[in-house]
Amino acid sequence: MARLEQPTAAAEGQGELVVDPVLRQHYRFEPLSDDDGDFLRIHTWVQPGGGVTPHVHPTMDERFTVHEGEAEFLSGRRWTAAGPGESAHVPPGTRHSYRNRSNEVAYVVCDARPPETLQDFLEDAATLNRAGVLTRHALPKTPGAVLQAMVLAQHYGDMVELHFPPMPPRPLQRLIVPPLARLGARRGYTAGPVTPRR
């Protein structure tokens, strides 16, 4: 796998960066509040070829703004390209994704409200991805990785619905995720910064 490039100078000196080598991005989290309540600002440096798979936040509103480079955003069934200064709004319950198909790092800022458990989920997913047990397409390489992924999917299921791929279609998820998550819990896997067994 190619080495991740370092983010731009905008990332320096402003908090810890979380590296996700599978999704090919760096995050920095900034919990904030305004007159409308609490929200989470996520500074994301998306490497060429990086991005996230389709998913839904049932009750979370997100606004993505591109500050450097170019990113593409999926909202529903339509992809839209955005450059510096352009935004994409994702209302609650909307299937969405983003990707960087350019040759340059894209710096994207997302405001998510309410923040719910989004930061914990992204940190846990990055921990799993850094363990080297998932493929580039976020598919588990080992039975232990399958169980850890199911534990995370179950734990964060109220906040995020993960779609196919890499997760099975939603009707199948309802059948297999709960029992596999229980098995994973019995094996000692938890939602949290735990390196999974191989």
C-alpha positions as CSV (number, residue, x, y, z in Angstrom):
1,M,0.0,0.0,0.0
2,A,1.3,3.5,-0.9
3,R,2.4,5.6,2.0
4,L,0.0,8.4,3.0
5,E,1.2,11.9,2.3
6,Q,1.4,14.3,5.1
7,P,-1.5,16.8,5.3
8,T,-1.0,20.4,4.4
9,A,0.4,23.0,6.8
10,A,-3.1,23.8,7.8
11,A,-3.0,20.7,10.0
12,E,0.0,21.7,12.0
13,G,-0.2,22.7,15.7
14,Q,-4.0,22.3,16.0
15,G,-4.5,19.0,17.8
16,E,-3.8,15.3,17.3
17,L,-4.3,13.8,13.8
18,V,-6.0,10.5,13.5
19,V,-4.7,8.4,10.6
20,D,-6.9,6.0,8.6
21,P,-4.7,4.1,6.1
22,V,-7.6,2.1,4.6
23,L,-9.8,5.1,3.9
24,R,-6.6,7.0,3.0
25,Q,-7.3,10.1,5.1
26,H,-6.3,12.0,8.2
27,Y,-8.8,13.5,10.7
28,R,-8.6,16.2,13.3
29,F,-11.7,16.7,15.5
30,E,-12.9,20.0,17.0
31,P,-16.0,19.8,19.3
32,L,-17.8,23.2,19.1
33,S,-21.1,24.9,19.9
34,D,-23.1,27.8,18.7
35,D,-26.6,29.2,19.1
36,D,-28.0,26.1,17.4
37,G,-26.3,23.7,19.9
38,D,-23.3,21.4,19.9
39,F,-21.6,20.2,16.7
40,L,-18.5,18.4,15.7
41,R,-16.1,20.0,13.2
42,I,-14.1,17.3,11.4
43,H,-11.0,18.5,9.5
44,T,-10.2,15.8,6.9
45,W,-7.3,15.5,4.6
46,V,-8.4,13.0,1.9
47,Q,-5.5,11.4,0.0
48,P,-5.8,10.7,-3.8
49,G,-7.9,7.6,-4.0
50,G,-9.3,8.1,-0.5
51,G,-12.8,8.5,0.8
52,V,-15.6,6.8,2.6
53,T,-18.1,4.1,1.5
54,P,-21.9,4.9,1.3
55,H,-23.7,5.2,4.6
56,V,-26.6,7.0,6.3
57,H,-26.8,9.0,9.5
58,P,-30.5,8.8,10.6
59,T,-30.5,11.9,12.7
60,M,-27.4,13.8,11.8
61,D,-27.1,16.8,9.5
62,E,-23.7,17.3,7.8
63,R,-22.2,20.1,5.7
64,F,-18.9,19.5,3.9
65,T,-16.8,22.4,2.6
66,V,-13.8,22.0,0.4
67,H,-10.9,24.2,1.4
68,E,-8.1,22.8,-0.8
69,G,-8.1,20.4,-3.7
70,E,-11.2,18.8,-5.1
71,A,-13.6,16.2,-3.8
72,E,-16.7,14.4,-5.1
73,F,-19.8,14.0,-2.9
74,L,-22.6,11.4,-3.2
75,S,-26.0,12.5,-1.9
76,G,-28.7,10.0,-2.7
77,R,-27.7,8.6,-6.1
78,R,-25.9,11.6,-7.6
79,W,-22.1,12.4,-7.4
80,T,-21.2,16.1,-7.5
81,A,-17.6,17.6,-7.8
82,A,-16.7,20.4,-5.4
83,G,-13.6,22.7,-5.4
84,P,-12.3,25.3,-2.9
85,G,-15.1,27.3,-1.3
86,E,-17.8,24.9,-2.5
87,S,-20.0,22.9,-0.1
88,A,-22.2,19.8,0.0
89,H,-25.1,19.5,2.4
90,V,-26.3,16.1,3.6
91,P,-29.6,16.1,5.5
92,P,-30.4,13.4,8.1
93,G,-31.4,10.1,6.6
94,T,-29.6,10.7,3.2
95,R,-27.3,8.0,1.8
96,H,-24.0,9.7,1.1
97,S,-20.3,9.2,0.5
98,Y,-17.3,11.2,-0.6
99,R,-14.1,10.5,-2.5
100,N,-11.0,12.1,-3.9
101,R,-10.3,11.1,-7.5
102,S,-7.7,13.8,-8.2
103,N,-3.9,13.6,-7.8
104,E,-3.8,16.1,-4.9
105,V,-4.8,15.9,-1.3
106,A,-8.2,17.4,-0.6
107,Y,-8.8,19.3,2.6
108,V,-12.4,19.1,3.5
109,V,-14.2,20.4,6.7
110,C,-17.4,18.8,7.8
111,D,-19.7,20.2,10.4
112,A,-21.9,17.4,11.9
113,R,-24.8,18.2,14.2
114,P,-25.7,16.8,16.6
115,P,-22.3,15.2,17.0
116,E,-23.6,12.0,18.6
117,T,-20.9,9.4,18.6
118,L,-19.3,10.2,15.3
119,Q,-15.9,11.0,16.6
120,D,-15.7,7.8,18.6
121,F,-16.8,5.8,15.5
122,L,-14.2,7.3,13.2
123,E,-11.5,6.8,15.8
124,D,-12.5,3.2,16.4
125,A,-12.7,2.5,12.6
126,A,-9.3,4.1,12.1
127,T,-7.8,1.9,14.9
128,L,-9.2,-1.2,13.2
129,N,-7.9,0.0,9.9
130,R,-4.4,0.7,11.3
131,A,-4.3,-2.9,12.6
132,G,-3.9,-4.2,9.1
133,V,-6.7,-6.6,9.2
134,L,-8.9,-5.0,6.5
135,T,-8.4,-4.8,2.7
136,R,-8.2,-1.6,0.8
137,H,-11.9,-2.0,0.2
138,A,-12.6,-2.3,4.0
139,L,-13.3,-6.0,3.8
140,P,-12.1,-8.1,6.8
141,K,-9.1,-10.4,6.2
142,T,-9.6,-12.6,9.2
143,P,-12.5,-14.1,11.3
144,G,-11.4,-11.9,14.2
145,A,-11.6,-8.8,12.0
146,V,-15.1,-9.8,10.9
147,L,-16.2,-10.1,14.6
148,Q,-14.6,-6.7,15.5
149,A,-16.3,-5.0,12.5
150,M,-19.7,-6.5,13.7
151,V,-19.1,-5.2,17.2
152,L,-18.5,-1.7,15.9
153,A,-21.5,-1.9,13.5
154,Q,-23.8,-3.0,16.4
155,H,-22.4,-0.5,18.9
156,Y,-22.7,2.5,16.5
157,G,-25.8,1.3,14.6
158,D,-28.1,4.0,16.0
159,M,-25.7,6.7,14.7
160,V,-24.6,5.3,11.3
161,E,-26.0,2.7,8.9
162,L,-23.2,1.2,6.9
163,H,-24.2,0.2,3.3
164,F,-23.1,-2.3,0.7
165,P,-20.2,-2.5,0.0
166,P,-18.3,-3.3,2.3
167,M,-21.2,-4.3,4.6
168,P,-23.8,-6.8,3.4
169,P,-27.2,-5.4,2.2
170,R,-29.3,-3.9,5.1
171,P,-31.8,-6.8,5.3
172,L,-28.9,-9.3,5.7
173,Q,-27.2,-7.0,8.3
174,R,-30.3,-7.2,10.5
175,L,-30.0,-11.0,10.6
176,I,-26.2,-11.4,11.0
177,V,-24.8,-8.4,12.8
178,P,-26.5,-9.0,16.2
179,P,-25.4,-12.6,16.7
180,L,-21.9,-12.0,15.3
181,A,-21.5,-8.9,17.5
182,R,-22.5,-11.0,20.6
183,L,-19.9,-13.6,19.6
184,G,-17.3,-10.9,19.2
185,A,-18.2,-9.5,22.6
186,R,-17.7,-12.9,24.1
187,R,-14.3,-13.1,22.4
188,G,-13.4,-9.9,24.1
189,Y,-13.9,-7.4,21.3
190,T,-15.3,-4.0,22.3
191,A,-16.2,-0.7,20.7
192,G,-13.1,1.4,21.6
193,P,-9.5,1.8,20.7
194,V,-8.7,-1.9,20.9
195,T,-6.3,-3.6,18.4
196,P,-8.1,-6.7,17.2
197,R,-6.6,-10.1,17.4
198,R,-5.5,-11.6,14.1
